[in-house]
Short mmCIF file of C-alpha atoms in Angstrom, two decimals:
data_model
loop_
_atom_site.label_atom_id
_atom_site.label_comp_id
_atom_site.label_asym_id
_atom_site.label_seq_id
_atom_site.Cartn_x
_atom_site.Cartn_y
_atom_site.Cartn_z
CA UNK A 1426 135.08 76.22 35.27
CA UNK A 1427 132.78 77.36 38.06
CA UNK A 1428 133.50 78.30 41.68
CA UNK A 1429 132.00 79.90 44.59
CA UNK A 1430 133.35 82.41 47.19
CA UNK A 1431 135.27 80.48 49.97
CA UNK A 1432 134.46 83.06 52.63
CA UNK A 1433 131.80 85.76 53.24
CA UNK A 1434 133.68 89.20 52.59
CA UNK A 1435 134.36 90.91 55.77
CA UNK A 1436 131.98 93.83 55.29
CA UNK A 1437 129.23 91.51 54.20
CA UNK A 1438 129.21 89.48 57.51
CA UNK A 1439 126.17 89.90 59.90
CA UNK A 1440 127.40 91.36 63.05
CA UNK A 1441 124.76 93.91 63.78
CA UNK A 1442 120.79 93.97 64.24
CA UNK A 1443 119.84 97.16 62.37
CA UNK A 1444 116.60 97.27 64.21
CA UNK A 1445 114.83 99.43 61.76
CA UNK A 1446 111.58 99.15 63.64
CA UNK A 1447 113.10 101.32 66.38
CA UNK A 1448 113.98 104.35 63.98
CA UNK A 1449 110.37 105.46 63.96
CA UNK A 1450 110.00 105.04 67.75
CA UNK A 1451 111.57 108.07 69.45
CA UNK A 1452 110.46 106.87 73.02
CA UNK A 1453 112.42 103.54 72.50
CA UNK A 1454 115.45 105.24 70.93
CA UNK A 1455 115.47 107.69 73.94
CA UNK A 1456 115.12 104.87 76.43
CA UNK A 1457 118.06 103.02 74.76
CA UNK A 1458 120.16 106.11 74.60
CA UNK A 1459 120.84 106.06 78.32
CA UNK A 1460 122.90 102.81 77.93
CA UNK A 1461 123.88 103.20 74.39
CA UNK A 1462 127.35 103.02 73.05
CA UNK A 1463 128.69 105.87 70.79
CA UNK A 1464 131.29 105.63 68.01
CA UNK A 1465 133.10 108.60 66.91
CA UNK A 1466 134.61 108.75 63.30
CA UNK A 1467 136.77 111.69 62.50
CA UNK A 1468 136.63 113.29 58.90
CA UNK A 1469 139.25 110.78 57.56
CA UNK A 1470 136.98 107.93 58.72
CA UNK A 1471 139.29 106.82 61.56
CA UNK A 1472 138.00 105.33 64.75
CA UNK A 1473 139.59 104.16 68.02
CA UNK A 1474 139.98 100.47 68.31
CA UNK A 1475 141.22 98.07 70.93
CA UNK A 1476 141.86 94.36 70.30
CA UNK A 1477 139.93 94.22 67.24
CA UNK A 1478 136.82 95.98 68.55
CA UNK A 1479 135.78 99.61 67.97
CA UNK A 1480 135.80 101.67 71.09
CA UNK A 1481 132.35 102.33 72.33
CA UNK A 1482 131.93 105.64 74.39
CA UNK A 1483 128.89 106.07 76.80
CA UNK A 1484 126.36 107.89 74.67
CA UNK A 1485 125.04 109.52 77.84
CA UNK A 1486 128.22 111.39 78.28
CA UNK A 1487 127.52 113.76 75.44
CA UNK A 1488 123.85 114.51 76.60
CA UNK A 1489 120.45 113.28 77.86
CA UNK A 1490 119.34 112.60 74.34
CA UNK A 1491 120.95 111.88 70.83
CA UNK A 1492 122.33 114.95 69.19
CA UNK A 1493 120.74 115.87 65.86
CA UNK A 1494 123.61 114.91 63.83
CA UNK A 1495 123.84 111.34 65.40
CA UNK A 1496 122.85 108.24 63.53
CA UNK A 1497 121.31 105.24 65.11
CA UNK A 1498 123.31 102.14 63.82
CA UNK A 1499 121.26 99.35 65.54
CA UNK A 1500 121.71 96.71 68.33
CA UNK A 1501 124.92 94.78 68.91
CA UNK A 1502 124.82 91.23 70.63
CA UNK A 1503 123.37 91.73 74.16
CA UNK A 1504 120.88 94.30 72.88
CA UNK A 1505 122.79 97.54 73.41
CA UNK A 1506 122.11 100.27 71.30
CA UNK A 1507 124.84 101.93 69.07
CA UNK A 1508 124.95 105.29 67.65
CA UNK A 1509 127.62 107.16 65.55
CA UNK A 1510 128.72 110.78 65.30
CA UNK A 1511 131.41 112.66 63.36
CA UNK A 1512 133.91 114.48 65.53
CA UNK A 1513 137.64 115.05 66.01
CA UNK A 1514 139.63 112.35 67.92
CA UNK A 1515 142.47 112.23 70.15
CA UNK A 1516 145.48 110.75 68.52
CA UNK A 1517 147.20 109.89 71.77
CA UNK A 1518 145.38 107.33 73.85
CA UNK A 1519 144.41 104.29 71.43
CA UNK A 1520 145.34 103.78 67.81
CA UNK A 1521 143.15 105.40 65.28
CA UNK A 1522 142.54 103.01 62.28
CA UNK A 1523 140.66 103.29 58.96
CA UNK A 1524 138.52 100.40 58.19
CA UNK A 1525 139.57 100.63 54.50
CA UNK A 1526 143.23 100.12 55.35
CA UNK A 1527 142.89 98.08 58.45
CA UNK A 1528 139.59 96.31 58.08
CA UNK A 1529 141.15 92.90 58.56
CA UNK A 1530 141.77 93.87 62.29
CA UNK A 1531 138.22 94.33 63.01
CA UNK A 1532 135.79 91.80 64.30
CA UNK A 1533 132.57 91.06 62.58
CA UNK A 1534 130.46 93.37 64.63
CA UNK A 1535 132.86 96.15 64.58
CA UNK A 1536 133.26 95.98 60.66
CA UNK A 1537 129.32 96.02 60.26
CA UNK A 1538 129.03 98.92 62.65
CA UNK A 1539 131.93 101.03 60.96
CA UNK A 1540 130.59 100.19 57.44
CA UNK A 1541 127.09 101.56 58.22
CA UNK A 1542 128.46 104.49 60.27
CA UNK A 1543 130.83 105.47 57.39
CA UNK A 1544 128.00 105.22 54.82
CA UNK A 1545 125.47 107.14 56.76
CA UNK A 1546 127.75 109.94 58.07
CA UNK A 1547 129.14 110.49 54.68
CA UNK A 1548 125.52 110.81 53.34
CA UNK A 1549 124.65 113.46 56.12
CA UNK A 1550 127.87 115.38 55.40
CA UNK A 1551 126.51 115.94 51.77
CA UNK A 1552 122.71 116.01 52.11
CA UNK A 1553 122.01 119.13 53.83
CA UNK A 1554 119.87 120.41 51.13
CA UNK A 1555 117.14 118.91 49.05
CA UNK A 1556 117.96 117.74 45.48
CA UNK A 1557 114.32 118.81 44.58
CA UNK A 1558 114.18 122.46 45.49
CA UNK A 1559 117.37 123.19 47.34
CA UNK A 1560 115.45 123.66 50.85
CA UNK A 1561 117.53 122.67 53.98
CA UNK A 1562 116.85 119.19 55.12
CA UNK A 1563 116.87 117.98 58.74
CA UNK A 1564 117.55 114.41 60.13
CA UNK A 1565 114.76 112.21 61.32
CA UNK A 1566 114.21 108.59 62.28
CA UNK A 1567 117.41 108.03 64.13
CA UNK A 1568 119.35 109.76 61.21
CA UNK A 1569 117.99 107.31 58.37
CA UNK A 1570 115.96 110.06 56.95
CA UNK A 1571 116.38 113.77 56.10
CA UNK A 1572 113.22 115.88 55.83
CA UNK A 1573 112.61 118.63 53.42
CA UNK A 1574 112.10 121.82 55.68
CA UNK A 1575 109.76 123.39 53.08
CA UNK A 1576 107.66 120.40 51.80
CA UNK A 1577 108.06 117.69 54.28
CA UNK A 1578 109.28 115.32 51.62
CA UNK A 1579 111.67 112.50 52.91
CA UNK A 1580 115.21 111.96 51.39
CA UNK A 1581 116.74 108.71 52.00
CA UNK A 1582 120.40 107.43 51.71
CA UNK A 1583 121.61 106.30 48.36
CA UNK A 1584 123.58 103.35 47.39
CA UNK A 1585 125.27 103.04 44.08
CA UNK A 1586 125.47 99.54 42.64
CA UNK A 1587 128.92 98.61 40.82
CA UNK A 1588 129.99 95.29 39.36
CA UNK A 1589 133.28 93.65 39.78
CA UNK A 1590 134.20 90.81 37.72
CA UNK A 1591 136.96 88.10 37.39
CA UNK A 1592 137.56 87.18 33.77
CA UNK A 1593 139.06 83.79 33.17
CA UNK A 1594 139.62 81.45 30.45
CA UNK A 1595 137.80 78.42 32.22
CA UNK A 1596 141.11 76.91 33.14
CA UNK A 1597 144.10 78.45 34.70
CA UNK A 1598 144.30 81.93 33.52
CA UNK A 1599 142.60 85.17 34.69
CA UNK A 1600 142.63 88.73 33.60
CA UNK A 1601 143.92 91.35 35.92
CA UNK A 1602 144.17 95.22 35.21
CA UNK A 1603 145.94 98.15 36.39
CA UNK A 1604 144.48 101.55 36.52
CA UNK A 1605 146.40 104.47 35.26
CA UNK A 1606 147.00 106.01 38.77
CA UNK A 1607 148.12 102.86 40.38
CA UNK A 1608 151.81 101.94 40.97
CA UNK A 1609 153.51 99.38 38.78
CA UNK A 1610 152.61 95.82 39.65
CA UNK A 1611 149.34 96.82 41.32
CA UNK A 1612 146.52 94.91 39.67
CA UNK A 1613 143.00 94.07 40.55
CA UNK A 1614 139.68 92.97 39.05
CA UNK A 1615 137.73 94.85 36.44
CA UNK A 1616 134.83 96.94 37.84
CA UNK A 1617 132.40 99.76 37.06
CA UNK A 1618 129.08 101.33 38.13
CA UNK A 1619 125.74 100.05 36.72
CA UNK A 1620 124.09 102.58 34.37
CA UNK A 1621 120.44 103.48 34.32
CA UNK A 1622 118.27 100.88 32.70
CA UNK A 1623 121.06 98.22 32.67
CA UNK A 1624 121.03 94.71 34.19
CA UNK A 1625 123.99 93.64 36.19
CA UNK A 1626 125.00 91.09 33.75
CA UNK A 1627 124.73 93.58 30.76
CA UNK A 1628 126.91 95.95 32.84
CA UNK A 1629 129.64 93.26 33.40
CA UNK A 1630 129.88 92.77 29.60
CA UNK A 1631 129.87 96.47 28.99
CA UNK A 1632 132.37 97.41 31.49
CA UNK A 1633 134.85 94.76 30.37
CA UNK A 1634 134.52 95.69 26.77
CA UNK A 1635 134.98 99.14 27.55
CA UNK A 1636 138.04 98.86 29.90
CA UNK A 1637 140.02 96.04 28.10
CA UNK A 1638 138.28 95.21 24.95
CA UNK A 1639 137.22 91.66 25.70
CA UNK A 1640 133.98 89.93 24.91
CA UNK A 1641 132.81 87.77 27.82
CA UNK A 1642 130.11 85.04 28.13
CA UNK A 1643 128.67 82.85 30.92
CA UNK A 1644 128.49 85.69 33.51
CA UNK A 1645 127.84 84.29 36.84
CA UNK A 1646 127.14 86.14 40.29
CA UNK A 1647 129.28 85.26 43.23
CA UNK A 1648 128.28 87.58 46.13
CA UNK A 1649 128.27 91.16 47.17
CA UNK A 1650 129.98 93.74 49.64
CA UNK A 1651 129.02 97.20 50.88
CA UNK A 1652 131.78 99.54 49.92
CA UNK A 1653 130.88 102.70 51.70
CA UNK A 1654 133.61 104.91 50.20
CA UNK A 1655 131.36 106.70 49.82
CA UNK A 1656 128.18 104.80 49.14
CA UNK A 1657 128.55 101.69 46.85
CA UNK A 1658 127.67 98.19 46.97
CA UNK A 1659 129.90 95.91 44.94
CA UNK A 1660 128.34 93.02 43.26
CA UNK A 1661 130.84 90.26 42.44
CA UNK A 1662 130.78 88.00 39.15
CA UNK A 1663 132.97 85.86 37.14
CA UNK A 1664 132.92 85.39 33.50
CA UNK A 1665 134.62 83.49 30.57
CA UNK A 1666 137.00 85.28 28.28
CA UNK A 1667 139.16 84.37 25.31
CA UNK A 1668 142.84 84.81 25.59
CA UNK A 1669 143.38 84.99 21.98
CA UNK A 1670 141.30 88.17 21.78
CA UNK A 1671 143.61 91.15 21.89
CA UNK A 1672 143.27 93.80 24.69
CA UNK A 1673 142.13 97.39 23.83
CA UNK A 1674 141.89 100.09 26.45
CA UNK A 1675 138.82 102.12 25.27
CA UNK A 1676 137.92 104.16 28.17
CA UNK A 1677 141.31 105.30 29.48
CA UNK A 1678 140.59 103.89 32.88
CA UNK A 1679 142.87 100.79 32.50
CA UNK A 1680 146.26 101.19 31.04
CA UNK A 1681 147.64 97.73 31.55
CA UNK A 1682 146.21 94.24 31.70
CA UNK A 1683 147.38 90.74 31.18
CA UNK A 1684 146.46 87.09 31.56
CA UNK A 1685 148.00 85.64 34.78
CA UNK A 1686 148.32 82.03 35.47
CA UNK A 1687 147.00 80.41 38.67
CA UNK A 1688 150.57 79.79 39.94
CA UNK A 1689 151.32 83.60 39.53
CA UNK A 1690 148.17 84.53 41.34
CA UNK A 1691 148.95 82.20 44.20
CA UNK A 1692 152.35 83.38 44.48
CA UNK A 1693 151.30 86.96 44.73
CA UNK A 1694 148.49 86.06 47.25
CA UNK A 1695 151.44 84.60 49.49
CA UNK A 1696 153.31 87.93 49.40
CA UNK A 1697 150.50 89.87 51.02
CA UNK A 1698 148.52 92.72 49.55
CA UNK A 1699 148.48 96.44 48.75
CA UNK A 1700 148.66 97.23 52.53
CA UNK A 1701 151.45 94.88 53.23
CA UNK A 1702 155.19 96.23 53.49
CA UNK A 1703 156.67 95.19 50.04
CA UNK A 1704 158.39 91.82 50.24
CA UNK A 1705 161.40 93.19 48.62
CA UNK A 1706 162.13 95.39 51.59
CA UNK A 1707 162.20 92.48 53.88
CA UNK A 1708 164.26 90.28 51.40
CA UNK A 1709 165.74 92.08 48.37
CA UNK A 1710 166.05 88.60 46.59
CA UNK A 1711 162.24 88.26 46.46
CA UNK A 1712 161.60 91.41 44.23
CA UNK A 1713 161.21 89.34 41.08
CA UNK A 1714 159.26 86.66 42.64
CA UNK A 1715 155.90 88.14 41.67
CA UNK A 1716 154.99 90.69 38.92
CA UNK A 1717 151.86 91.76 40.65
CA UNK A 1718 150.47 92.90 43.99
CA UNK A 1719 146.87 92.09 44.71
CA UNK A 1720 144.05 94.09 46.72
CA UNK A 1721 143.71 94.06 50.37
CA UNK A 1722 141.91 91.58 52.38
CA UNK A 1723 139.07 93.83 53.25
CA UNK A 1724 137.85 93.79 49.60
CA UNK A 1725 135.64 91.40 47.74
CA UNK A 1726 138.25 91.73 44.90
CA UNK A 1727 140.48 89.81 47.19
CA UNK A 1728 137.99 87.16 48.16
CA UNK A 1729 137.09 86.50 44.54
CA UNK A 1730 140.85 86.16 43.46
CA UNK A 1731 141.66 83.84 46.41
CA UNK A 1732 138.36 81.70 45.71
CA UNK A 1733 139.42 81.33 42.08
CA UNK A 1734 143.04 80.63 42.91
CA UNK A 1735 142.46 77.96 45.20
CA UNK A 1736 139.35 76.37 43.49
#
């Protein structure tokens, strides 16, 4: 059995012109700043949002030019420049939402802006010193580079690749696992970071063997999604496994796994996701309807599971 993603994952949708050609053009950045929008994220990654759109303040309100800690995100439809900064936010006027828990409420442009802002501001929070010689670094090129104050060497944002895979039997069963810190019934796909010198396909096979002891074949790529918590990109796959092979939890990360039927997965999808109020609170009789809860709609894990369940 093969299948494809039914939808582009939310954080993978094109809603932003990143305008990288402007990053090295301080005159154009300064000119655009006068009419630019400004996104403010607090230390918890929350932003103000109204009607599905992130609130854009007038950048000129904070000064005549971009502050040193601001990051140029790009241009939104209509050509307006948008920047991002980290600062405290007022809890009163508009709701503060976290893209990780409330991403399904954001439109495509807001999701693209916030995924980029989250990744870049977190990088700046942790990149004040050079990993080469410990010298202080300063932002440049609209915040997309940090420069070593001693040598002039440029440091760039880092993205860590991670694979995430749905293992299925080629028919109506798929493997889902529960990490040791997750509540009972909370299951998701198997995932892990790519190691140095390792291909994506080899990483899929290794991670699944380490986490649940299964040998997989026919590894196929499905799609990707940035995951800026803090700096990953998730690379989605599916692969074939053998239900007769016993599970073994070799690295201690996964403590429970099982083969779930397509009907069970569909039933769980209908109940909502990790961020949804438990169905049992609304209807106590439903508590036994599903033995699993599935990931939130913002994640590529959810999109992969849905695409397999309704293939």
